[in-house]
Structures are given as structure tokens and as C-alpha cells.
mmCIF file of C-alpha atoms and ligand atoms in Angstrom:
data_model
loop_
_atom_site.group_PDB
_atom_site.id
_atom_site.type_symbol
_atom_site.label_atom_id
_atom_site.label_comp_id
_atom_site.label_asym_id
_atom_site.label_seq_id
_atom_site.Cartn_x
_atom_site.Cartn_y
_atom_site.Cartn_z
ATOM 1 C CA MET A 183 0.000 0.000 0.000
ATOM 2 C CA SER A 184 1.364 3.441 -0.890
ATOM 3 C CA ASN A 185 1.857 6.081 1.775
ATOM 4 C CA SER A 186 -1.093 8.125 0.529
ATOM 5 C CA GLU A 187 -3.353 5.039 0.461
ATOM 6 C CA LEU A 188 -2.300 4.218 4.010
ATOM 7 C CA ILE A 189 -3.083 7.778 5.164
ATOM 8 C CA GLU A 190 -6.491 7.492 3.462
ATOM 9 C CA GLN A 191 -7.212 4.177 5.229
ATOM 10 C CA LEU A 192 -6.161 5.586 8.603
ATOM 11 C CA ASN A 193 -8.314 8.679 8.035
ATOM 12 C CA ASN A 194 -11.238 6.411 7.227
ATOM 13 C CA MET A 195 -10.713 4.660 10.579
ATOM 14 C CA LEU A 196 -10.379 8.073 12.276
ATOM 15 C CA MET A 197 -13.828 9.059 10.952
ATOM 16 C CA GLN A 198 -15.158 5.805 12.404
ATOM 17 C CA GLU A 199 -13.463 6.405 15.776
ATOM 18 C CA HIS A 200 -15.035 9.880 15.942
ATOM 19 C CA ALA A 201 -18.432 8.237 15.425
ATOM 20 C CA CYS A 202 -17.693 5.466 17.960
ATOM 21 C CA GLN A 203 -16.846 8.009 20.633
ATOM 22 C CA ILE A 204 -20.141 9.879 20.049
ATOM 23 C CA ARG A 205 -22.178 6.667 19.719
ATOM 24 C CA TYR A 206 -20.953 5.141 22.998
ATOM 25 C CA ALA A 207 -21.348 8.440 24.893
ATOM 26 C CA THR A 208 -24.928 8.793 23.597
ATOM 27 C CA HIS A 209 -25.813 5.162 24.353
ATOM 28 C CA ALA A 210 -24.377 5.640 27.870
ATOM 29 C CA ALA A 211 -26.677 8.621 28.409
ATOM 30 C CA VAL A 212 -29.865 6.868 27.308
ATOM 31 C CA VAL A 213 -29.401 3.351 28.676
ATOM 32 C CA SER A 214 -31.892 2.430 31.396
ATOM 33 C CA GLY A 215 -33.116 -0.594 33.268
ATOM 34 C CA PRO A 216 -31.575 -2.947 35.832
ATOM 35 C CA ALA A 217 -27.806 -2.542 36.307
ATOM 36 C CA SER A 218 -27.953 0.517 34.050
ATOM 37 C CA GLU A 219 -25.536 2.516 36.233
ATOM 38 C CA GLU A 220 -22.799 -0.079 35.796
ATOM 39 C CA ILE A 221 -23.480 -0.340 32.072
ATOM 40 C CA LYS A 222 -23.539 3.466 31.657
ATOM 41 C CA GLU A 223 -20.150 3.678 33.326
ATOM 42 C CA ARG A 224 -18.705 0.964 31.117
ATOM 43 C CA LEU A 225 -20.074 2.543 27.919
ATOM 44 C CA LEU A 226 -18.568 5.887 28.941
ATOM 45 C CA GLU A 227 -15.209 4.218 29.544
ATOM 46 C CA ILE A 228 -15.356 2.634 26.110
ATOM 47 C CA SER A 229 -16.218 6.054 24.630
ATOM 48 C CA GLY A 230 -13.002 7.330 26.234
ATOM 49 C CA ASP A 231 -11.034 4.419 24.713
ATOM 50 C CA GLU A 232 -12.416 5.336 21.275
ATOM 51 C CA ALA A 233 -11.298 8.952 21.807
ATOM 52 C CA GLU A 234 -7.843 7.612 22.664
ATOM 53 C CA HIS A 235 -7.829 5.546 19.432
ATOM 54 C CA ALA A 236 -8.661 8.712 17.492
ATOM 55 C CA LYS A 237 -5.757 10.508 19.166
ATOM 56 C CA LYS A 238 -3.339 7.675 18.288
ATOM 57 C CA LEU A 239 -4.532 7.658 14.669
ATOM 58 C CA ARG A 240 -4.112 11.441 14.345
ATOM 59 C CA ASP A 241 -0.526 11.167 15.595
ATOM 60 C CA ARG A 242 0.266 8.350 13.133
ATOM 61 C CA ILE A 243 -1.364 10.220 10.218
ATOM 62 C CA VAL A 244 0.702 13.339 10.971
ATOM 63 C CA ALA A 245 3.853 11.183 11.302
ATOM 64 C CA LEU A 246 3.163 9.804 7.800
ATOM 65 C CA GLY A 247 2.902 13.362 6.467
ATOM 66 C CA GLY A 248 -0.891 13.387 6.240
ATOM 67 C CA LYS A 249 -3.657 15.588 7.594
ATOM 68 C CA PRO A 250 -6.006 14.071 10.170
ATOM 69 C CA THR A 251 -9.648 14.366 9.135
ATOM 70 C CA LEU A 252 -12.243 16.188 11.230
ATOM 71 C CA LYS A 253 -15.043 14.218 9.610
ATOM 72 C CA VAL A 254 -17.376 11.782 11.324
ATOM 73 C CA HIS A 255 -18.447 8.532 9.664
ATOM 74 C CA GLU A 256 -22.159 9.220 9.915
ATOM 75 C CA ALA A 257 -23.215 5.665 9.059
ATOM 76 C CA ASP A 258 -21.688 4.591 12.383
ATOM 77 C CA LEU A 259 -23.882 7.029 14.373
ATOM 78 C CA LYS A 260 -26.559 4.462 15.130
ATOM 79 C CA GLU A 261 -29.336 5.454 17.525
ATOM 80 C CA ALA A 262 -30.549 2.947 20.111
ATOM 81 C CA TYR A 263 -32.616 3.328 23.269
ATOM 82 C CA ASP A 264 -32.858 -0.147 24.772
ATOM 83 C CA LEU A 265 -30.060 -2.240 26.173
ATOM 84 C CA ALA A 266 -30.422 -5.177 23.783
ATOM 85 C CA SER A 267 -30.167 -2.915 20.712
ATOM 86 C CA ILE A 268 -27.324 -0.917 22.236
ATOM 87 C CA LEU A 269 -25.305 -4.070 22.871
ATOM 88 C CA GLN A 270 -26.134 -5.567 19.479
ATOM 89 C CA ILE A 271 -25.206 -2.427 17.544
ATOM 90 C CA ASN A 272 -21.916 -2.006 19.365
ATOM 91 C CA MET A 273 -20.956 -5.660 19.098
ATOM 92 C CA ARG A 274 -21.489 -5.437 15.331
ATOM 93 C CA GLU A 275 -19.518 -2.187 15.122
ATOM 94 C CA GLU A 276 -16.623 -3.647 17.146
ATOM 95 C CA THR A 277 -16.544 -6.751 14.948
ATOM 96 C CA GLU A 278 -16.402 -4.569 11.822
ATOM 97 C CA ALA A 279 -13.674 -2.380 13.347
ATOM 98 C CA ILE A 280 -11.543 -5.442 14.195
ATOM 99 C CA THR A 281 -11.879 -6.676 10.601
ATOM 100 C CA ALA A 282 -11.033 -3.254 9.140
ATOM 101 C CA TYR A 283 -8.009 -2.681 11.388
ATOM 102 C CA THR A 284 -6.743 -6.223 10.763
ATOM 103 C CA LYS A 285 -6.896 -5.621 6.981
ATOM 104 C CA ILE A 286 -4.821 -2.455 7.353
ATOM 105 C CA LEU A 287 -2.364 -4.162 9.716
ATOM 106 C CA GLU A 288 -1.738 -6.870 7.094
ATOM 107 C CA THR A 289 -0.408 -4.202 4.720
ATOM 108 C CA VAL A 290 1.936 -2.544 7.253
ATOM 109 C CA PRO A 291 5.498 -3.907 7.387
ATOM 110 C CA GLN A 292 6.471 -5.053 10.909
ATOM 111 C CA SER A 293 9.579 -2.888 10.545
ATOM 112 C CA ASN A 294 7.270 0.120 10.912
ATOM 113 C CA VAL A 295 7.189 -0.707 14.607
ATOM 114 C CA ILE A 296 5.285 2.337 15.889
ATOM 115 C CA LEU A 297 2.402 2.062 13.429
ATOM 116 C CA TYR A 298 2.354 -1.743 13.629
ATOM 117 C CA ARG A 299 2.146 -1.756 17.423
ATOM 118 C CA THR A 300 -0.346 1.127 17.488
ATOM 119 C CA LEU A 301 -2.701 -0.861 15.248
ATOM 120 C CA GLN A 302 -2.158 -4.020 17.318
ATOM 121 C CA ASP A 303 -2.957 -2.084 20.523
ATOM 122 C CA ILE A 304 -6.146 -0.662 19.012
ATOM 123 C CA ILE A 305 -7.214 -4.120 17.772
ATOM 124 C CA GLN A 306 -6.596 -5.517 21.262
ATOM 125 C CA ASP A 307 -8.826 -2.788 22.765
ATOM 126 C CA GLU A 308 -11.593 -3.457 20.225
ATOM 127 C CA GLN A 309 -11.423 -7.193 20.995
ATOM 128 C CA GLU A 310 -11.699 -6.377 24.710
ATOM 129 C CA HIS A 311 -14.698 -4.115 24.005
ATOM 130 C CA LEU A 312 -16.369 -6.911 22.062
ATOM 131 C CA GLU A 313 -15.696 -9.402 24.872
ATOM 132 C CA GLU A 314 -17.090 -7.043 27.534
ATOM 133 C CA LEU A 315 -20.218 -6.234 25.520
ATOM 134 C CA THR A 316 -20.779 -9.958 24.991
ATOM 135 C CA ASN A 317 -20.534 -10.480 28.755
ATOM 136 C CA LEU A 318 -23.099 -7.702 29.380
ATOM 137 C CA LEU A 319 -25.686 -9.491 27.196
HETATM 138 FE FE1 LIG B 473 -11.788 2.270 18.499
HETATM 139 FE FE1 LIG B 474 -14.186 -0.224 20.417
#
């Protein structure tokens, strides 16, 4: 993958991370029902993780000579108001993010240690998110 293609792919993930941060924060605000306090807290923590992913991506994009996007991937801004839908939507989104990041990782040479490890760290977080959401079901 060329440098400019890589920057484009990372910017595409950055748009998705922007949406993930907003989506989790909104779902945290609206979730209700038994154990909702614990779930709210967890969703807010995940929202913070997604913000951290966005920060890491911006730094890597700048390091590659690119410009980090301000855009939000609107298709990922999925409304939900009940716990089952909230969990389902986010489990699907996490699964898609893991697939997308893994595809990008496959094109990055391991010698590019910073980017390689950054992507691995993000994938690990997304896998942990997926596992936690599955356990909340
Ligand atoms: Fe993320
Ligand atoms: Fe995530």
C-alpha cells in the first residue's frame, strides 16, 4: 500500500473512531433498566477508549505526512434506546472495526514498529470491548 493510500485508510478509521466516541457516549446517556448505572459507566469508559484511538490515529497520520480528518463517519452514528439494541449495535460495530483494522495491519510492514504496534494495541482494545459487551448481554 502506498503512503497516501495508508493515510487514506487511517483517516477512514479516524472518521469511524469519531463516530464510535459519540455513539458510545450517547448510548451511555440513554441506557436504562436494571444494572444501568454499571453499564452506563462501562459505555462511557469505552467512549473514552475510542477517543484515545482517534488521538493515536491522528498522531500516526501526521507522522506519515498526512492531515487528520475532522469528519465523522455518519453511518456509524446508530441510535438505540434499549439495552439489547445498544449491545447488538456495538458488538457489530466492534466486529467490523476489528476486521477493518486487521486488513490495514496486514499491509503494514512489521519494521514500521510504531504504526504496527499502534494498530495491534487498538485491535486488542476493540477485541476487549467486544468481549465485555458480549458479557453484558
Ligand atoms: Fe476504536
Ligand atoms: Fe471499540
